[in-house]
XYZ file of C-alpha atoms in Angstrom:
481
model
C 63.573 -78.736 50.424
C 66.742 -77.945 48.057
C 64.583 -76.643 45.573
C 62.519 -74.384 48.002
C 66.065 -73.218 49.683
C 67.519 -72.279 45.796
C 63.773 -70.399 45.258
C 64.233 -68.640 48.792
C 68.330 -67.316 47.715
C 66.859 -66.453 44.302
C 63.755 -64.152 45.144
C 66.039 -62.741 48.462
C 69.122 -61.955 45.667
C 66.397 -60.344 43.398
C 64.896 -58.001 46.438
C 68.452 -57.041 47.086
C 69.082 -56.338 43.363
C 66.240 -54.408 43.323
C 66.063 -52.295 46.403
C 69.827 -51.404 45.127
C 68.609 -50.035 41.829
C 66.285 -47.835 43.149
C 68.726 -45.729 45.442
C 68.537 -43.125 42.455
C 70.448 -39.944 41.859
C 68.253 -37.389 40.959
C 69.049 -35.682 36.884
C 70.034 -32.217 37.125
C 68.290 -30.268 34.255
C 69.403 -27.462 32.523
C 66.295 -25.457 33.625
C 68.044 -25.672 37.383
C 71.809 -25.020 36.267
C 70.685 -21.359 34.629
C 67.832 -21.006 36.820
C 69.628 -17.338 37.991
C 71.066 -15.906 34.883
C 70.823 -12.211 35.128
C 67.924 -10.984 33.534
C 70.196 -8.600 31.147
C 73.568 -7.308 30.104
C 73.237 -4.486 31.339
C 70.704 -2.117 32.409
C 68.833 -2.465 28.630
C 66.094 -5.560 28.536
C 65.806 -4.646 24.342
C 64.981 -8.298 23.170
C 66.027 -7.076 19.664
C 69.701 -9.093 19.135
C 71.838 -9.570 16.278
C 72.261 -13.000 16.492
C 69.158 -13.376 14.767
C 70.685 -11.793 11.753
C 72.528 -13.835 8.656
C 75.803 -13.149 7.726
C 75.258 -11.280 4.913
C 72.726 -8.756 6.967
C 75.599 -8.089 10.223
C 78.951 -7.624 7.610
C 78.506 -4.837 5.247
C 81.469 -5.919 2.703
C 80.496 -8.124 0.216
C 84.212 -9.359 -0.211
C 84.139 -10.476 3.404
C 80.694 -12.240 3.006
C 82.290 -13.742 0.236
C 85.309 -15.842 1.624
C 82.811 -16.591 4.353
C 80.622 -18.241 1.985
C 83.826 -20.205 0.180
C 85.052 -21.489 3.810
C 81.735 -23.099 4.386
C 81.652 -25.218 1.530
C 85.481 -26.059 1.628
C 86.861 -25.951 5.497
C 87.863 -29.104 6.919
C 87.003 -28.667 10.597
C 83.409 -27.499 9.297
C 83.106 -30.784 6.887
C 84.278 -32.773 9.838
C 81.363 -31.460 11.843
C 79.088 -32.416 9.835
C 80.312 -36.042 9.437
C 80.131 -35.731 12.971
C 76.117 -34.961 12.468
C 75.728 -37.737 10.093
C 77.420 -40.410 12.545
C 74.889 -38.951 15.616
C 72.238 -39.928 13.351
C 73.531 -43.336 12.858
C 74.113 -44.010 16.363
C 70.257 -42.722 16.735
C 69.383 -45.025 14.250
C 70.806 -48.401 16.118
C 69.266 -46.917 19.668
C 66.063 -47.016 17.616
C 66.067 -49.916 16.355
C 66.902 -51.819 20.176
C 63.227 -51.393 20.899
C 61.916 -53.805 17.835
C 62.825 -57.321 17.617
C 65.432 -58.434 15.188
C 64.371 -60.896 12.839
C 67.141 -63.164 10.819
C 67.150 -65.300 8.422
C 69.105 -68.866 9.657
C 70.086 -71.889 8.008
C 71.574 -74.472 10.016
C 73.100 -78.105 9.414
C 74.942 -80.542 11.988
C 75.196 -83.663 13.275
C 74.896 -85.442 16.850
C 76.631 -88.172 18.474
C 74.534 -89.479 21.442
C 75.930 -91.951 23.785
C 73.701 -95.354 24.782
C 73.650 -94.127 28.396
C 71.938 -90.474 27.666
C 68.532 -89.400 27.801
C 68.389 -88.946 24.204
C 70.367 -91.854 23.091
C 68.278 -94.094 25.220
C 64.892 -92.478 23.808
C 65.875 -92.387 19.776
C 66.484 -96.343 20.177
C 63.782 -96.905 21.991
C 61.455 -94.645 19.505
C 62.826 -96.530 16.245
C 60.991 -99.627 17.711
C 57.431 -97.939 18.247
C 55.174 -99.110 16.030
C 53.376 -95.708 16.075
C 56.136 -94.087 13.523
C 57.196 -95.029 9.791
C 60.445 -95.706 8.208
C 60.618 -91.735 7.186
C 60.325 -90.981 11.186
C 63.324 -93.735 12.300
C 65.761 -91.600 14.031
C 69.589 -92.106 12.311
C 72.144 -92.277 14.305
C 74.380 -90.151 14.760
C 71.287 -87.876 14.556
C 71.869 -85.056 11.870
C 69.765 -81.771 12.094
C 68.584 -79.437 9.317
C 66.636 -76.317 10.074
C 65.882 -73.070 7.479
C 63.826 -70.335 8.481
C 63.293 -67.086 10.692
C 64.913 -66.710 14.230
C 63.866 -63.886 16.108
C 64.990 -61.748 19.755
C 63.613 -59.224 21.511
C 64.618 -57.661 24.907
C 60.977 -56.299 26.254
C 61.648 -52.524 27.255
C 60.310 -53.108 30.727
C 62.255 -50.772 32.351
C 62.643 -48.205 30.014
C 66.483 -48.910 29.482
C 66.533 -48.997 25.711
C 64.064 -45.725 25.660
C 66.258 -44.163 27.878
C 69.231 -45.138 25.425
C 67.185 -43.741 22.278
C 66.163 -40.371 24.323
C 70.434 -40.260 24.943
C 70.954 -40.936 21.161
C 68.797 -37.851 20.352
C 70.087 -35.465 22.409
C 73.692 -36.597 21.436
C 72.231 -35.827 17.534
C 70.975 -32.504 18.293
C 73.808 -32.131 20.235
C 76.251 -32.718 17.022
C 73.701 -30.347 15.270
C 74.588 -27.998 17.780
C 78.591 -28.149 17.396
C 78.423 -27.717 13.004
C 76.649 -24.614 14.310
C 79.456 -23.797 16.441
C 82.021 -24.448 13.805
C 80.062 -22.286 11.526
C 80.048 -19.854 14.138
C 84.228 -19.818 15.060
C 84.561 -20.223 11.528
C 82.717 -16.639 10.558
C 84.334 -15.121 13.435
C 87.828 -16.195 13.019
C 87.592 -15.305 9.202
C 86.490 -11.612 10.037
C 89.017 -11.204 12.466
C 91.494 -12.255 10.093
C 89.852 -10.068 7.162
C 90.041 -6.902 9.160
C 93.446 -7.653 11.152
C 94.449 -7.707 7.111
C 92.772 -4.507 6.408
C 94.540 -3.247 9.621
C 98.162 -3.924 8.387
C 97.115 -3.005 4.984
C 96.409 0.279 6.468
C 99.466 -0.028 8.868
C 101.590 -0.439 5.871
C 101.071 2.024 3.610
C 101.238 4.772 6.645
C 104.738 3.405 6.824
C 105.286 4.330 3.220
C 104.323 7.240 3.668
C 106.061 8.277 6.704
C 109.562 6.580 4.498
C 108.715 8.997 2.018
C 108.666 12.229 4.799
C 111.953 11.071 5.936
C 113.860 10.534 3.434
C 112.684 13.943 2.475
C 113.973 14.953 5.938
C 117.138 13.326 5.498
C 118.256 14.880 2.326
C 116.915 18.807 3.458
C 119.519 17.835 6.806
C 122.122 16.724 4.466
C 121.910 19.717 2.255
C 122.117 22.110 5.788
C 125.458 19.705 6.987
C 127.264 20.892 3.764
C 125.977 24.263 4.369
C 127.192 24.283 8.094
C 124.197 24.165 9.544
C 124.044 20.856 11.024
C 126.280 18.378 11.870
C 127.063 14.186 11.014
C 125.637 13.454 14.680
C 122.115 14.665 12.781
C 122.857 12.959 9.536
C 123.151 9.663 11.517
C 120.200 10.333 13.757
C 118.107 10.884 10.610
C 119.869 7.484 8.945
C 119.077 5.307 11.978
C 114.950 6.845 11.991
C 114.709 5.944 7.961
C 116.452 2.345 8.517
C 114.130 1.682 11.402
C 110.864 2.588 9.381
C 112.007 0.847 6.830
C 112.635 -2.487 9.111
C 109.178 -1.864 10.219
C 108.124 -1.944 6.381
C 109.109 -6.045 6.429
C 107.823 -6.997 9.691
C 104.585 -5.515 8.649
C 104.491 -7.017 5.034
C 105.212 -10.716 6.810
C 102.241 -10.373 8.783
C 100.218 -9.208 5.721
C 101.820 -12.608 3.796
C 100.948 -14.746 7.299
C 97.469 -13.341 7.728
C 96.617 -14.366 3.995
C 97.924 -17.342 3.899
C 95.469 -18.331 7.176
C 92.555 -17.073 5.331
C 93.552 -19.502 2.188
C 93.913 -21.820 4.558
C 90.246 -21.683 6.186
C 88.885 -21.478 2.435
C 90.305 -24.783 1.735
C 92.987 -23.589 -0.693
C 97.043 -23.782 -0.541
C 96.963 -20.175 -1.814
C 94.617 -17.114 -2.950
C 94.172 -13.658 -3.723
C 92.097 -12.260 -0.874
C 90.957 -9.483 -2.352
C 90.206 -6.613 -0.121
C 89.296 -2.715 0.510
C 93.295 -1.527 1.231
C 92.151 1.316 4.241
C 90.582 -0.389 7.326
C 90.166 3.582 8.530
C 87.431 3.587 4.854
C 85.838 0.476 5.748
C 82.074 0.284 7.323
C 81.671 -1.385 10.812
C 79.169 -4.176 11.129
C 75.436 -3.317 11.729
C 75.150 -4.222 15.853
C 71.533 -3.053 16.702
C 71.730 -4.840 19.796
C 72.557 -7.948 22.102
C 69.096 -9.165 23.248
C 68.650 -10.028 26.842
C 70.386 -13.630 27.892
C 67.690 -15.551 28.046
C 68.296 -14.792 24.420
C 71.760 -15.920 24.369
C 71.222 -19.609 26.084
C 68.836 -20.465 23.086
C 71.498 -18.801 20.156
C 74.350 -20.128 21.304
C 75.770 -23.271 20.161
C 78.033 -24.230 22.494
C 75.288 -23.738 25.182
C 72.933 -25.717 23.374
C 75.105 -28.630 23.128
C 75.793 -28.211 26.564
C 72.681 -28.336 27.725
C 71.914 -31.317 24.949
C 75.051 -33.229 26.400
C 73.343 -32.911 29.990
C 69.881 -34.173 28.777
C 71.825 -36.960 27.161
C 73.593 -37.889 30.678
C 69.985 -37.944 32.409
C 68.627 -40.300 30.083
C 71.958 -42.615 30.421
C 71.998 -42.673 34.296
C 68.302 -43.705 33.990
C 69.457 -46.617 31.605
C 72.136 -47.553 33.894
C 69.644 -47.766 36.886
C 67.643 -50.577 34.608
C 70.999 -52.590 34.388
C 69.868 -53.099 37.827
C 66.395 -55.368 37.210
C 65.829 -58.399 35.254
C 65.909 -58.352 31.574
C 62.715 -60.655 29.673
C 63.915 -61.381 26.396
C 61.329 -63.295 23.891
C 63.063 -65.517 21.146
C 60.257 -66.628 18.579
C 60.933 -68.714 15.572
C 59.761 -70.417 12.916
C 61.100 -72.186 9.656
C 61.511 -76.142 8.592
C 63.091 -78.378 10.957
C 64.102 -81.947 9.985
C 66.524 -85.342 10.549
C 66.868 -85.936 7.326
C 67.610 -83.360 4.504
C 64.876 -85.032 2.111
C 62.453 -84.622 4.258
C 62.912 -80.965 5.272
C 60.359 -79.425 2.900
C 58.067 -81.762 3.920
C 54.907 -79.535 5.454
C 55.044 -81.916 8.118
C 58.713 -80.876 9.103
C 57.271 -77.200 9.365
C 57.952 -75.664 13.401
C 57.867 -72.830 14.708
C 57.914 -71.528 18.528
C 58.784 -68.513 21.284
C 61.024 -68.771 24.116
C 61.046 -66.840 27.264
C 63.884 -65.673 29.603
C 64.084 -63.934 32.506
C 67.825 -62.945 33.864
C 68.610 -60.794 36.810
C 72.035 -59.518 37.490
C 73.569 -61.148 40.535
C 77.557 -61.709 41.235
C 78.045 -59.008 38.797
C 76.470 -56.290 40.815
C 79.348 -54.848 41.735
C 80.215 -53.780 38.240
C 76.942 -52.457 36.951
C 77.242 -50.316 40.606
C 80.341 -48.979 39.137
C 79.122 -47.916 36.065
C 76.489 -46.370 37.215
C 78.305 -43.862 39.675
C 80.328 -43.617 36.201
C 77.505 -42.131 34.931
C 76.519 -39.908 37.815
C 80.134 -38.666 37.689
C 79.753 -37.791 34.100
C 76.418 -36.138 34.789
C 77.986 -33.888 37.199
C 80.910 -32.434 34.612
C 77.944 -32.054 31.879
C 75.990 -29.976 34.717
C 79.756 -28.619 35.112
C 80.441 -27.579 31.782
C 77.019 -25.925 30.588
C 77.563 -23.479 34.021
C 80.999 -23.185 32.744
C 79.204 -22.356 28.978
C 76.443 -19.606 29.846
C 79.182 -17.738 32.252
C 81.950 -17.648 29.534
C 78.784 -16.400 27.385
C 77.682 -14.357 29.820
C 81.455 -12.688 30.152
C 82.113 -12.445 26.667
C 79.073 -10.344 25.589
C 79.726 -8.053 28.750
C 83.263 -7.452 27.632
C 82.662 -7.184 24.014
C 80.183 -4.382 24.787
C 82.850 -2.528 26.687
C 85.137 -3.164 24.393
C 82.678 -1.546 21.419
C 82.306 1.752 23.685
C 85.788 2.098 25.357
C 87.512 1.418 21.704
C 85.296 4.076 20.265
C 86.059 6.940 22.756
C 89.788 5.637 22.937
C 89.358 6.272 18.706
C 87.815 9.878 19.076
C 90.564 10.798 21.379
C 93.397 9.265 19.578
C 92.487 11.568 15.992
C 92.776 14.526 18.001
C 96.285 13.090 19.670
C 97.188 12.792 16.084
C 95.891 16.366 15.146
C 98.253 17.256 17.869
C 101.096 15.569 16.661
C 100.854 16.529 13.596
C 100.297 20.467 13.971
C 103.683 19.517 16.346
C 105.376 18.392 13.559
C 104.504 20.937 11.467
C 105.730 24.015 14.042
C 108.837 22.047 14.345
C 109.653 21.859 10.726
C 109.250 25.453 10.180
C 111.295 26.289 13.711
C 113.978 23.995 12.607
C 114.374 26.122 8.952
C 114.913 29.318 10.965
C 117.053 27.652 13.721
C 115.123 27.541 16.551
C 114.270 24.118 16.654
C 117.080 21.158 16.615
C 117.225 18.077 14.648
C 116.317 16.036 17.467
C 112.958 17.871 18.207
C 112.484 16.672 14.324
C 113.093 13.515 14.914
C 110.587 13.053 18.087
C 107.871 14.464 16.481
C 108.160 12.432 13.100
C 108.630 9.391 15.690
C 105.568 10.663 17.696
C 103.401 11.237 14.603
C 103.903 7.410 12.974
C 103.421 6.246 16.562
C 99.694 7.863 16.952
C 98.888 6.942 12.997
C 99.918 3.263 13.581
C 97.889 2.789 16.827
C 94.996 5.161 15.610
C 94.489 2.168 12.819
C 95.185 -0.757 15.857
C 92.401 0.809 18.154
C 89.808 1.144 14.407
C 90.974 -3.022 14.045
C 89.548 -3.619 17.856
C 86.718 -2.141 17.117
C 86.027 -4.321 14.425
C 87.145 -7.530 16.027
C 84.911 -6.095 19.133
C 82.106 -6.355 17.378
C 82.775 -9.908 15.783
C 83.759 -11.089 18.717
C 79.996 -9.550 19.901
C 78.275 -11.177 17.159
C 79.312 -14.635 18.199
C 79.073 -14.114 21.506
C 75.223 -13.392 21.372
C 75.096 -16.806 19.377
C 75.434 -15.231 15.618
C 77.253 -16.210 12.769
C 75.765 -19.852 11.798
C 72.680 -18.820 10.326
C-alpha cells in the first residue's frame, strides 16, 4: 500500500509539473514588431540606397578614406567588438556541444570499510567461503577498488531544451556579428564628422585671418584721420576693441582645431598625428548620396536593428528552454573500462566491465524557482520586443531628419552667399562713404562685424551639410561594408 501511495504522489506531482509547463507565453517575432513600418521615407519608393555602397565609393576624399581605413585596424572599441564576436562563437560552441554525450577518461582507486552487520559485509564473508570462487576472487577486507576506463553522460534532448539553448547561442553570435558592424558603422561616421568639423574650423580660421588683416588695415587708416582731425579716440578704441575680439576668436578657434585632432588620433589608435587634410571645407566635394532606399531596406542594413531583432530571436529560443526546465530530464551514463579488488588483477580480461545507467528526474519542491525564471525570461523577451521597436523608430527618425536636414541646409547655404554678397557690397559702400564723410566709424564697424558674422556661419551651415549626409549614410545602415 505505501509503495502504491508514494507511486500515486509521484505520477499526481508529475501531472502538476507538467500541466504547469505548458501554460506558455507565446514568442513575439520580429516579423510582428515591424509588421507596419511605413512603406517609404517619403513619397519616393526608389529601392536604390547608399548603404549598399563601401566607404571608399560614398566619401570622395581619399585622405578621409584613409584615416578610416587606419581606425579599423587600430581602434579599441572596434577590436573589442570583435573579441566580443570571437567569445559568441565560443559560447556557440559549448551550446553545441550539450547535445552529444561527454565522454572522459577516469581512473579511480579507494578503499572500503564494511561493517559485519551490512549487506555487503555480511555477503563478502559469506562469498570467501563458496567453493564456486578461487583464491584470486576472495574478497579483502577492507575491500579496495580499482577502476580505469571511459565514463560517459548524456542528457537526451527530449524536450528540445538544449536545441533551444544552441538556436539562443546563434542568434547571440550573429547578434555580436551584428554590433562589430555597428562599431564599424559609429566608427566611419564619427571619424567624418570629426574630419569635416576640422575642415570647418580650418576654414573658420583662416576667414578670421583674414578679416585681422582688414582691420588692422582699418585701424591704422582711422588712426591716420584722428591725427588729421577727422576722427576722434572714441573711434580709435572702438576699432581696438573689434581687432582684440577677432583676434580672441583666433585662439578659441585654433583650440578646437588642436581638440578635434587630437580625437581623430585618438580613434586611429595613436597618442598623436598629422591629420592631413584639404584646408577649405567651402573646396571640398560632398559625399555621393544617390538615395535612401525604402525601409524595408533599412531593417536589413542596419546593425543595430539586426542585433535587435537577433537579441529577440535569442529570447524566444530561451523562454522555450526555460519551459523544458519544467519536464523530466533522462540522462544515460554508459561506461566501460577495467574494474578490479585487487590492483594485480585489474588487467586481467576477466576484470573488463562495462555498462549504461538510466535516470529519470522531474523537478518537484523546486518549482517555484524554475517558475521564476521563467517569467524572468518572458520579462526579458518583452524589453528585446521593446528595444528593436525602439531601434527601427530611432532609424526610422533619423533618416527622415537627415533628409531634411540635406535640403533645408542646402537652401539655408544658397541664401546665406547672397546674405554675404550683401554684406559685403555693404561694406564696401560704407568704406568709400566713410572716406568722404558721410558714413561714421561705427557704420564701419557693423558692417566689418556683419560681414565675418555671415562668412563664419556660411562655412557652419557647408559643415551641416556634410555631417547631414554622414549622419544619412549611417542611418540607412552604411558605413561597415
Amino acid at each position: 500500500m505505501l509503495k502504491k501511495a508514494i507511486i500515486y504522489i509521484f505520477n499526481t506531482a508529475l501531472v502538476m509539473i507538467i500541466a504547469a509547463g505548458c501554460k506558455s507565453y507565446k514568442p513575439v517575432t520580429g516579423q510582428e514588431v515591424s509588421a507596419d513600418v511605413p512603406q517609404s521615407f517619403s513619397t519616393n519608393t526608389d529601392t536604390t540606397t547608399i548603404a549598399t555602397l563601401p566607404v571608399n565609393q560614398f566619401f570622395a576624399d581619399q585622405r578621409l578614406i584613409s584615416l578610416i581605413d587606419t581606425a579599423l585596424k587600430a581602434n579599441p572599441d572596434l577590436l573589442s567588438a570583435l573579441q566580443r564576436v570571437e567569445a559568441a562563437r565560443a559560447n556557440l560552441r559549448f551550446n553545441a556541444s550539450k547535445l552529444l554525450p561527454t565522454v572522459n577518461l577516469a581512473a579511480n582507486a579507494g578503499v572500503e570499510k564494511y561493517g559485519k552487520y551490512t549487506q555487503n559485509g555480511v555477503g563478502n564473508y559469506d562469498t570467501n567461503f563458496s567453493n564456486n570462487i578461487n583464491s584470486d576472487q576472495h574478497i579483502p577486507d577492507p575491500v579496495p577498488n580499482y577502476f580505469l576506463g571511459f565514463q560517459s553522460s548524456w542528457e537526451v534532448d527530449l524536450w528540445g531544451k538544449l536545441s533551444n539553448q544552441k538556436k539562443a547561442a546563434f542568434a547571440r553570435f550573429l547578434a555580436s556579428q551584428s554590433g562589430y558592424r555597428l562599431v564599424t558603422t559609429a566608427l566611419t561616421a564619427q571619424i567624418a564628422g570629426l574630419y569635416y568639423q576640422l575642415l570647418a574650423y580650418d576654414t573658420e580660421l583662416s576667414i578670421i585671418k583674414k578679416n585681422i588683416k582688414l582691420q588692422e588695415h582699418a585701424l591704422e587708416i582711422v588712426k591716420i584721420q584722428k591725427l588729421g582731425g577727422r576722427a576722434t579716440e572714441l573711434a580709435v578704441q572702438q576699432f581696438e576693441a573689434q581687432l582684440a575680439r577677432t583676434k580672441g576668436m583666433q585662439y578659441i578657434t585654433r583650440q578646437q582645431i588642436t581638440e578635434t585632432e587630437n580625437m581623430l588620433s585618438f580613434l586611429t589608435g595613436s597618442y598623436s598625428a598629422k591629420i592631413s587634410r584639404d584646408t577649405s571645407i567651402m573646396k571640398t566635394q560632398l559625399p555621393v548620396v544617390t538615395g535612401t532606399g525604402v525601409p524595408s531596406q533599412m531593417l536589413l542594413n542596419r546593425p543595430d536593428i539586426r542585433a535587435a531583432e537577433l537579441e529577440l530571436t535569442a529570447m524566444n529560443a530561451d523562454i522555450k528552454a526555460a519551459r523544458a526546465n519544467f519536464f523530466p530530464t533522462l540522462t544515460l551514463t554508459p561506461y566501460v573500462g577495467y574494474n578490479s579488488f585487487r590492483a594485480n588483477l585489474l588487467f586481467d580480461p576477466a576484470s573488463f566491465t562495462y555498462g549504461i545507467l538510466g535516470g529519470i528526474t522531474a523537478p518537484i519542491f523546486n518549482r517555484k524557482a524554475i517558475k521564476a525564471e521563467y517569467e524572468r525570461t518572458i520579462a526579458e523577451q518583452k524589453v528585446a520586443v521593446y528595444n528593436y521597436q525602439k531601434s527601427i523608430l530611432s532609424g526610422f527618425q533619423e533618416v527622415k531628419n537627415n533628409l531634411s536636414g540635406i535640403d533645408n541646409f542646402n537652401h539655408a547655404f544658397e541664401l546665406k552667399q547672397n546674405e554675404l554678397q550683401a554684406l559685403n557690397n555693404a561694406l564696401s559702400v560704407a568704406n568709400d562713404l566713410y572716406l568722404v564723410g558721410r558714413a561714421n566709424y561705427l557704420e564701419i564697424i557693423t558692417a566689418q562685424r556683419s560681414v565675418l558674422d555671415a562668412e563664419l556661419e556660411l562655412a557652419g551651415i557647408k559643415r551641416d551639410i556634410f555631417l547631414s549626409s554622414v549622419n544619412l549614410y549611417q542611418a540607412v545602415g552604411g558605413g561597415w561594408r
